[in-house]
CSV table of C-alpha atoms in Angstrom, one decimal:
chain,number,residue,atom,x,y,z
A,30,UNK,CA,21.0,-2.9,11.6
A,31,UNK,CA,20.5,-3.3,15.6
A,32,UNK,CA,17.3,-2.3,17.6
A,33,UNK,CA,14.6,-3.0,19.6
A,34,UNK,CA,10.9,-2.1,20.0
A,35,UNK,CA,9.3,-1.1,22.9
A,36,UNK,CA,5.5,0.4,23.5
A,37,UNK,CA,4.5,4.0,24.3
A,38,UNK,CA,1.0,5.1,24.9
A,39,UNK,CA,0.8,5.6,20.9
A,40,UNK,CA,1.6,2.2,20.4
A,41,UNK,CA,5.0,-0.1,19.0
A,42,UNK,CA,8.0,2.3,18.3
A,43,UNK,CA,11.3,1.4,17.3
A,44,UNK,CA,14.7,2.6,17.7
A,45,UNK,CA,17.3,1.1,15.8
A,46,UNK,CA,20.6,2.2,14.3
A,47,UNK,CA,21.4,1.6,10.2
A,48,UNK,CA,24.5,3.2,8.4
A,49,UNK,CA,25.7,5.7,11.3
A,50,UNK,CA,22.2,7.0,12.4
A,51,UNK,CA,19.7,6.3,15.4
A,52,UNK,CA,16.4,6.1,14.1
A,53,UNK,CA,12.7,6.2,16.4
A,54,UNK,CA,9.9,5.1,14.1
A,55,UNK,CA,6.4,3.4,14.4
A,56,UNK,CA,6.5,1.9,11.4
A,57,UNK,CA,5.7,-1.8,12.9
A,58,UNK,CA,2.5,-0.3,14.9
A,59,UNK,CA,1.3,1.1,11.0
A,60,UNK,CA,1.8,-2.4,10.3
A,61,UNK,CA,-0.1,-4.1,12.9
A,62,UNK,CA,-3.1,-1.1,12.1
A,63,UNK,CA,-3.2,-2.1,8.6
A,64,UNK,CA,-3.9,-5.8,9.5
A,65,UNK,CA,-7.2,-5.6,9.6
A,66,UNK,CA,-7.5,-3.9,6.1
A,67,UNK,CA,-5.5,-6.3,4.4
A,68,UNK,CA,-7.4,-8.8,5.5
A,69,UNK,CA,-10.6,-7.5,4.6
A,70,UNK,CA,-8.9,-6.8,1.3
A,71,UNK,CA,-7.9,-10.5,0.5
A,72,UNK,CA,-11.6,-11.3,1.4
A,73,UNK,CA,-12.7,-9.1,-0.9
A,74,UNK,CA,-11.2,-10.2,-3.7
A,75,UNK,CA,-11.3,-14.3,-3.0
A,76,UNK,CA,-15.6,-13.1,-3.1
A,77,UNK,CA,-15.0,-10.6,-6.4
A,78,UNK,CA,-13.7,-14.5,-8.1
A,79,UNK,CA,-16.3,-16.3,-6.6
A,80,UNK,CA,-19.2,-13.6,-7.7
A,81,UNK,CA,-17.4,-13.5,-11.0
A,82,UNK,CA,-17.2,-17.2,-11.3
A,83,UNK,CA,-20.8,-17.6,-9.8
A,84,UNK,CA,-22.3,-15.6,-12.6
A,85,UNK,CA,-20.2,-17.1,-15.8
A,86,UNK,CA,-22.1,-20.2,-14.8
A,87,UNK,CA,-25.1,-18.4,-14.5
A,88,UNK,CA,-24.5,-16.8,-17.2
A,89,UNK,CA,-24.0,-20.0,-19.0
A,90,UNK,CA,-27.0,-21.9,-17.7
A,91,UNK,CA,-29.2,-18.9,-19.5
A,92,UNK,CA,-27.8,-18.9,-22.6
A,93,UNK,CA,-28.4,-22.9,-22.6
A,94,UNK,CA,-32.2,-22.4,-21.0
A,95,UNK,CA,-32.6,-19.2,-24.3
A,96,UNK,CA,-31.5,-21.4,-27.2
A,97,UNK,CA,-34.8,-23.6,-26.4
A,98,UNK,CA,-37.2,-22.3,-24.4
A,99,UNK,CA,-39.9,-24.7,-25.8
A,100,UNK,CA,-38.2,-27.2,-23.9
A,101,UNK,CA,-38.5,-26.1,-20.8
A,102,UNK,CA,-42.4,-26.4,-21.8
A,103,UNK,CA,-41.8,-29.7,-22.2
A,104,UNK,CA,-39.1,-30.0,-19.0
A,105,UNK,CA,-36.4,-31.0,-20.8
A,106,UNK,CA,-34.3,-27.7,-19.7
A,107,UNK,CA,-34.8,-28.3,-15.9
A,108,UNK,CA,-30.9,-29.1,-16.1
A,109,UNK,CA,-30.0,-25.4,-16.8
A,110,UNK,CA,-33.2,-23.9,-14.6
A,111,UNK,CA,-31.6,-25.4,-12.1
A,112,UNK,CA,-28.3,-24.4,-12.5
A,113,UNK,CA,-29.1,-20.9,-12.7
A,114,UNK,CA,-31.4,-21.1,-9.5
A,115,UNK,CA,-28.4,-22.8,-7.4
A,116,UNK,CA,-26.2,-19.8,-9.0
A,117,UNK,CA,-28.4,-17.0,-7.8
A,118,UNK,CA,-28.9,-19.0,-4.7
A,119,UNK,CA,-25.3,-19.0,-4.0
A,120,UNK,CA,-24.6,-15.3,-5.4
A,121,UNK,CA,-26.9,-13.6,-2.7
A,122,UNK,CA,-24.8,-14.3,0.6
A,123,UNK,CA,-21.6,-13.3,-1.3
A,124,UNK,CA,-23.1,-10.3,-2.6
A,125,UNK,CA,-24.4,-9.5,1.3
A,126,UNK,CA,-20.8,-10.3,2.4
A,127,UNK,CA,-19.5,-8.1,0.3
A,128,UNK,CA,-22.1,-5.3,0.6
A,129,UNK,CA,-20.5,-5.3,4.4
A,130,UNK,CA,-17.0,-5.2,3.1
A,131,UNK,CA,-17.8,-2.5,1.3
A,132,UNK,CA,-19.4,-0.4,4.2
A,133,UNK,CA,-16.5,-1.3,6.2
A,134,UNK,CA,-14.0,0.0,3.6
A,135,UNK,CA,-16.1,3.1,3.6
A,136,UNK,CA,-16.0,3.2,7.4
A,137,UNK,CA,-12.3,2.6,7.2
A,138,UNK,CA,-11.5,5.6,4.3
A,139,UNK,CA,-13.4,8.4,6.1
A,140,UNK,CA,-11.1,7.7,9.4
A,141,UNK,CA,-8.2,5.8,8.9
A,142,UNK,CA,-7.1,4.2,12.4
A,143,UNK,CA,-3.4,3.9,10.7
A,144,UNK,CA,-1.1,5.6,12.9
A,145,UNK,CA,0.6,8.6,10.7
A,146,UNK,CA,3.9,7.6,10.1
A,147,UNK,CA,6.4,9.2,12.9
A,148,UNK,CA,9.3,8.8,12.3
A,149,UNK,CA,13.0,10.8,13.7
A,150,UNK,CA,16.8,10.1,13.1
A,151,UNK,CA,19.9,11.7,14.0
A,152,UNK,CA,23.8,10.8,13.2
A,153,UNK,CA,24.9,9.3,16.1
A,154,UNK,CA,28.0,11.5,16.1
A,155,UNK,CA,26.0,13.7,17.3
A,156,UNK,CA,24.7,11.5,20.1
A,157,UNK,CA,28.5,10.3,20.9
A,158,UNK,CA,29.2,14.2,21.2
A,159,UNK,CA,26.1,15.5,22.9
A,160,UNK,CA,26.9,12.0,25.4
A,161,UNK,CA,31.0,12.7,26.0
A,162,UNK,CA,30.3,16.3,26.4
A,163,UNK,CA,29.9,15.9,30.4
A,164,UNK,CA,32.8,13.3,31.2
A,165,UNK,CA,35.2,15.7,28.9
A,166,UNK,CA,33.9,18.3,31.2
A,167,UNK,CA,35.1,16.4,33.9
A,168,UNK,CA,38.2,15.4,32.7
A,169,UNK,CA,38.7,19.1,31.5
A,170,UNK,CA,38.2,20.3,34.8
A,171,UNK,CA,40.4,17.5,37.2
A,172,UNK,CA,43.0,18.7,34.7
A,173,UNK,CA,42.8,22.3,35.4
A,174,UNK,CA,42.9,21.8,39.4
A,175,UNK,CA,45.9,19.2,39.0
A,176,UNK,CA,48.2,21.8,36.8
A,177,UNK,CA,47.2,24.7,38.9
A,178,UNK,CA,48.2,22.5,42.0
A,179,UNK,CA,51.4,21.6,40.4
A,180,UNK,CA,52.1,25.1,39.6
A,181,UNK,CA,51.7,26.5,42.8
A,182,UNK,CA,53.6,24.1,44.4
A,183,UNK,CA,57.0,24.8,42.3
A,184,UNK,CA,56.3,28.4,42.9
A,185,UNK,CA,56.7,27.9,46.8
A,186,UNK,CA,52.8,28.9,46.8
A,187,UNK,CA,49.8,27.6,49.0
A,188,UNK,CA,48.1,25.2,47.3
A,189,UNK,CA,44.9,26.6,48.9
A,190,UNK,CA,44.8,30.4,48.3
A,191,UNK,CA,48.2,30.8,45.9
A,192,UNK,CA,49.9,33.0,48.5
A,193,UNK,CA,53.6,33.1,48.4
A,194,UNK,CA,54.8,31.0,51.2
A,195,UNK,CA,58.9,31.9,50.7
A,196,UNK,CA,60.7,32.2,54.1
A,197,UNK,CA,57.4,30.8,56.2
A,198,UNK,CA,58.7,28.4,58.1
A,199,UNK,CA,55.4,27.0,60.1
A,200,UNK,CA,54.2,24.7,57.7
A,201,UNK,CA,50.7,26.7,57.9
A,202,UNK,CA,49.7,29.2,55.2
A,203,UNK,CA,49.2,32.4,57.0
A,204,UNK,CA,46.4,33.8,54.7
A,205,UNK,CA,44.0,30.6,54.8
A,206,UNK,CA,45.4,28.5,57.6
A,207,UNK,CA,46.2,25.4,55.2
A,208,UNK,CA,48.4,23.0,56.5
A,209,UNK,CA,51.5,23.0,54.2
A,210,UNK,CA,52.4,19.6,52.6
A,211,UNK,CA,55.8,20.9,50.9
């Protein structure tokens, strides 16, 4: 596969070539929009473990503070009280963080900014034909002139005009005025 990428005013395109066709795509600018997203995404779940995990140990502290609440009375469950303070403590900015996240992902749903994916290809025989066609045109063309040329001169005719120039002995075609080189 050979290509390069090169910007346009809707971004990073791409033309390459893979298995005999020319391809134009912007699949690397969909890649740099979804950046952001992803990372947002990651961020999201490292706070979904750290919420989960922050509650187990609440959850844990409370069972231990529930089996004896007398003791708490007496202060001998400050251990788990404060275990599940520093939990709650701790789950309030990750739940804010991740009330934001979610707003964002809201945002982000309602209008994507991921480019739609554009992408063209064509066999690039029909490139190398639609490129030759000119330069066989040419060609074609040079051809014509030197056989007609060649023609008219073994004929005894003016390489001009074609008129018959048998018996004219001037050198000088007497219907155009072309010097004759024969």
């Amino acid at each position: 596969m050979d290509g390069f990428s090169f910007w346009t005013s809707q971004g990073l395109q791409e033309l390459r070539t893979r298995n005999g066709r020319l391809f134009l795509d912007n699949e690397l600018q969909r890649q740099l929009d979804r950046q952001p997203l992803e990372k947002v995404e990651r961020r999201y779940a490292a706070l979904s473990t750290t919420l989960s995990e922050l509650n187990r140990q609440e959850r844990e502290a409370t069972a231990e503070w529930q089996k004896d609440p007398d003791r708490f009375k007496q202060g001998g469950a400050a251990g788990a009280v404060s275990r599940m303070v520093d939990a709650r403590l701790k789950t309030e900015p990750a739940m804010m963080e991740l009330m934001k996240m979610q707003r964002f992902v809201v945002k982000w749903a309602r209008k994507p900014p991921v480019s739609p994916p554009a992408s063209r290809s064509m066999t690039l025989h029909l490139i190398l034909t639609a490129t030759a066609a000119l330069p066989m045109a040419r060609l074609v063309s040079v051809l014509l002139v030197a056989s007609r040329a060649s023609q008219r001169r073994r004929n005894g005719q003016c390489l001009a005009c074609g008129y018959n120039l048998t018996g004219n002995t001037s050198g000088v075609c007497s219907e155009c005025g072309t010097v004759s080189t024969a």
